Amino acid sequence: MDKLFFLLERIYLMSSIPVRCFDENGENVIFYKGYKPNQDPFKTVEMPLLEKLRQNDLPFLHYEKSLFIYGAARDASNRIIIFGPVTSRTLSNENIRIFARDHNIPEDGFYITSKTLIEISAALAALHFHITGETISEHDILHRNAVVHLNMKSIDDNVYENYIMGNAENQIEHHTYNDEQRFIKGVFNESPENVNGISTVISTKLVGKLANNPLKQMEYMTCTSITLVSRAAIEEGLDAMRAYALSDLYLQRLEMCRNESDMIKVNYDMMNSYAELVKRSKEMRSKSSYVEKCKVYIANHLNKQFTLDDLANELGINKSYLSRKFTEEMNMGIKQYTLMKRVDAAANMLKFSDTSLPKIADFFCFTSQSHFGQIFKKIKGVTPAEFRGKERLIE
């Protein structure tokens, strides 16, 4: 078997990316792996690819309607190799039906393999190394293809100045950094149910001209909104891993949008989700902070009388709220927790000192030795005297 065909077959077996090899004139198929003969879309894309191949010595990517991707290259004998079509996006059944009709393919059972741009570029990079012995990275192929596909010019001072002047003439405004900060703060200062008014910012013209296509303009604005809000949520205290994961999920949902209404809905839902998560995160931190301060206060007052009012006043918080939050987090009330800690401290004194039981009871603010013995046995399962005798025997 020809070494080239062996490599192409291996690439197909590993990646499931369809591949076809033509002779140097692009007329005869000499190797083929992928679609069934009656469902082969290659025949309708040969001419544009052949024209591109005449202009490019290095492998490149070819796009069809921005949804379908082909990879193309030539070997040392000028034989033509074409990978694809594949897609890097989630296709609807309608997308696939339209593609099949455009290529005169029976729709029944037809599918498009889903691959990332990196994966199809990697196949081209491996092929190029086999043909030339030279290494080219996937990112080199993507970068070069972007220049060829979009015919981009570098953005120099003249391009920049012309853009600024054009915006001024057409009265195209752009939001300021302060506008951006107000937008972000608005998301987290508003209650989650009132985010709808803020989300209309995304549909204003104050973000500048991001694309000529109105749908792309809205897509880029929504993408920017997701990025800004997710990073701001981290600064507001939301766990970074959770913030990034939520950002990924909303960007994936954005990819499935088909119109501006869909994108506005995604933006609204996204801000609602982040606002709610940040609100909950702050509440949890506040609750934990008060509970921890409460525990420190108790630890410092085991041998002093204090009331719930004293504790709440020290922390500057409503006593009912403090009592409720403490019970929610510790699964016991403040009084029960205080008695438990006093008994633990008393147990250490029983074990490591000769202090009498009445003095220990008085030191830890029990109303009497009897009360001390009753609470101690309830928590430790033995009386203070039994505990002291047992622990001293162990010692």
PDB file of N, CA, C and O in Angstrom, residues 192 236 275-291 321 325 328-329:
ATOM      1  N   PRO A 192     -31.754  39.457  42.188  1.00  0.00           N
ATOM      2  CA  PRO A 192     -31.764  38.651  40.961  1.00  0.00           C
ATOM      3  C   PRO A 192     -33.030  38.807  40.136  1.00  0.00           C
ATOM      4  O   PRO A 192     -32.976  38.801  38.911  1.00  0.00           O
ATOM      5  N   GLU A 236     -16.440  39.348  43.345  1.00  0.00           N
ATOM      6  CA  GLU A 236     -17.464  39.487  44.385  1.00  0.00           C
ATOM      7  C   GLU A 236     -17.416  38.339  45.391  1.00  0.00           C
ATOM      8  O   GLU A 236     -18.183  38.324  46.355  1.00  0.00           O
ATOM      9  N   ALA A 275     -26.041  36.584  39.614  1.00  0.00           N
ATOM     10  CA  ALA A 275     -26.516  37.434  40.717  1.00  0.00           C
ATOM     11  C   ALA A 275     -26.993  36.572  41.877  1.00  0.00           C
ATOM     12  O   ALA A 275     -26.699  36.857  43.044  1.00  0.00           O
ATOM     13  N   GLU A 276     -27.725  35.508  41.566  1.00  0.00           N
ATOM     14  CA  GLU A 276     -28.240  34.623  42.613  1.00  0.00           C
ATOM     15  C   GLU A 276     -27.102  33.892  43.323  1.00  0.00           C
ATOM     16  O   GLU A 276     -27.089  33.772  44.559  1.00  0.00           O
ATOM     17  N   LEU A 277     -26.120  33.399  42.540  1.00  0.00           N
ATOM     18  CA  LEU A 277     -24.993  32.671  43.136  1.00  0.00           C
ATOM     19  C   LEU A 277     -24.140  33.582  44.020  1.00  0.00           C
ATOM     20  O   LEU A 277     -23.699  33.177  45.100  1.00  0.00           O
ATOM     21  N   VAL A 278     -23.898  34.809  43.549  1.00  0.00           N
ATOM     22  CA  VAL A 278     -23.107  35.756  44.348  1.00  0.00           C
ATOM     23  C   VAL A 278     -23.860  36.118  45.622  1.00  0.00           C
ATOM     24  O   VAL A 278     -23.271  36.202  46.708  1.00  0.00           O
ATOM     25  N   LYS A 279     -25.176  36.315  45.508  1.00  0.00           N
ATOM     26  CA  LYS A 279     -25.990  36.641  46.684  1.00  0.00           C
ATOM     27  C   LYS A 279     -25.901  35.518  47.712  1.00  0.00           C
ATOM     28  O   LYS A 279     -25.684  35.756  48.902  1.00  0.00           O
ATOM     29  N   ARG A 280     -26.051  34.258  47.251  1.00  0.00           N
ATOM     30  CA  ARG A 280     -25.988  33.116  48.160  1.00  0.00           C
ATOM     31  C   ARG A 280     -24.605  32.973  48.777  1.00  0.00           C
ATOM     32  O   ARG A 280     -24.457  32.636  49.951  1.00  0.00           O
ATOM     33  N   SER A 281     -23.584  33.220  47.944  1.00  0.00           N
ATOM     34  CA  SER A 281     -22.210  33.115  48.423  1.00  0.00           C
ATOM     35  C   SER A 281     -21.941  34.131  49.541  1.00  0.00           C
ATOM     36  O   SER A 281     -21.323  33.809  50.558  1.00  0.00           O
ATOM     37  N   LYS A 282     -22.433  35.361  49.352  1.00  0.00           N
ATOM     38  CA  LYS A 282     -22.244  36.399  50.376  1.00  0.00           C
ATOM     39  C   LYS A 282     -22.990  36.045  51.658  1.00  0.00           C
ATOM     40  O   LYS A 282     -22.486  36.263  52.765  1.00  0.00           O
ATOM     41  N   GLU A 283     -24.207  35.511  51.493  1.00  0.00           N
ATOM     42  CA  GLU A 283     -24.979  35.124  52.672  1.00  0.00           C
ATOM     43  C   GLU A 283     -24.273  34.026  53.459  1.00  0.00           C
ATOM     44  O   GLU A 283     -24.239  34.036  54.685  1.00  0.00           O
ATOM     45  N   MET A 284     -23.703  33.059  52.723  1.00  0.00           N
ATOM     46  CA  MET A 284     -22.992  31.965  53.386  1.00  0.00           C
ATOM     47  C   MET A 284     -21.763  32.478  54.123  1.00  0.00           C
ATOM     48  O   MET A 284     -21.491  32.088  55.256  1.00  0.00           O
ATOM     49  N   ARG A 285     -21.022  33.386  53.478  1.00  0.00           N
ATOM     50  CA  ARG A 285     -19.825  33.931  54.125  1.00  0.00           C
ATOM     51  C   ARG A 285     -20.204  34.754  55.346  1.00  0.00           C
ATOM     52  O   ARG A 285     -19.544  34.704  56.378  1.00  0.00           O
ATOM     53  N   SER A 286     -21.300  35.531  55.227  1.00  0.00           N
ATOM     54  CA  SER A 286     -21.747  36.344  56.349  1.00  0.00           C
ATOM     55  C   SER A 286     -22.176  35.464  57.505  1.00  0.00           C
ATOM     56  O   SER A 286     -21.818  35.696  58.658  1.00  0.00           O
ATOM     57  N   LYS A 287     -22.937  34.426  57.185  1.00  0.00           N
ATOM     58  CA  LYS A 287     -23.405  33.511  58.225  1.00  0.00           C
ATOM     59  C   LYS A 287     -22.229  32.840  58.903  1.00  0.00           C
ATOM     60  O   LYS A 287     -22.133  32.792  60.129  1.00  0.00           O
ATOM     61  N   SER A 288     -21.296  32.321  58.082  1.00  0.00           N
ATOM     62  CA  SER A 288     -20.135  31.637  58.647  1.00  0.00           C
ATOM     63  C   SER A 288     -19.294  32.587  59.478  1.00  0.00           C
ATOM     64  O   SER A 288     -18.780  32.221  60.530  1.00  0.00           O
ATOM     65  N   SER A 289     -19.184  33.839  59.035  1.00  0.00           N
ATOM     66  CA  SER A 289     -18.386  34.824  59.752  1.00  0.00           C
ATOM     67  C   SER A 289     -18.974  35.088  61.134  1.00  0.00           C
ATOM     68  O   SER A 289     -18.270  35.093  62.140  1.00  0.00           O
ATOM     69  N   TYR A 290     -20.302  35.280  61.197  1.00  0.00           N
ATOM     70  CA  TYR A 290     -20.946  35.530  62.480  1.00  0.00           C
ATOM     71  C   TYR A 290     -20.843  34.315  63.397  1.00  0.00           C
ATOM     72  O   TYR A 290     -20.615  34.441  64.600  1.00  0.00           O
ATOM     73  N   VAL A 291     -21.017  33.140  62.828  1.00  0.00           N
ATOM     74  CA  VAL A 291     -20.947  31.920  63.636  1.00  0.00           C
ATOM     75  C   VAL A 291     -19.544  31.728  64.199  1.00  0.00           C
ATOM     76  O   VAL A 291     -19.369  31.392  65.370  1.00  0.00           O
ATOM     77  N   TYR A 321     -31.638  36.515  64.781  1.00  0.00           N
ATOM     78  CA  TYR A 321     -30.956  36.114  63.547  1.00  0.00           C
ATOM     79  C   TYR A 321     -29.706  35.297  63.877  1.00  0.00           C
ATOM     80  O   TYR A 321     -29.454  34.244  63.287  1.00  0.00           O
ATOM     81  N   LYS A 325     -29.051  31.414  62.725  1.00  0.00           N
ATOM     82  CA  LYS A 325     -27.929  31.057  61.856  1.00  0.00           C
ATOM     83  C   LYS A 325     -26.979  30.089  62.555  1.00  0.00           C
ATOM     84  O   LYS A 325     -26.439  29.173  61.941  1.00  0.00           O
ATOM     85  N   GLU A 328     -28.543  26.682  62.491  1.00  0.00           N
ATOM     86  CA  GLU A 328     -28.528  26.112  61.142  1.00  0.00           C
ATOM     87  C   GLU A 328     -27.165  25.501  60.813  1.00  0.00           C
ATOM     88  O   GLU A 328     -27.079  24.434  60.211  1.00  0.00           O
ATOM     89  N   GLU A 329     -26.095  26.206  61.199  1.00  0.00           N
ATOM     90  CA  GLU A 329     -24.751  25.740  60.831  1.00  0.00           C
ATOM     91  C   GLU A 329     -24.209  24.689  61.799  1.00  0.00           C
ATOM     92  O   GLU A 329     -23.537  23.749  61.375  1.00  0.00           O
TER      93      GLU A 329
END
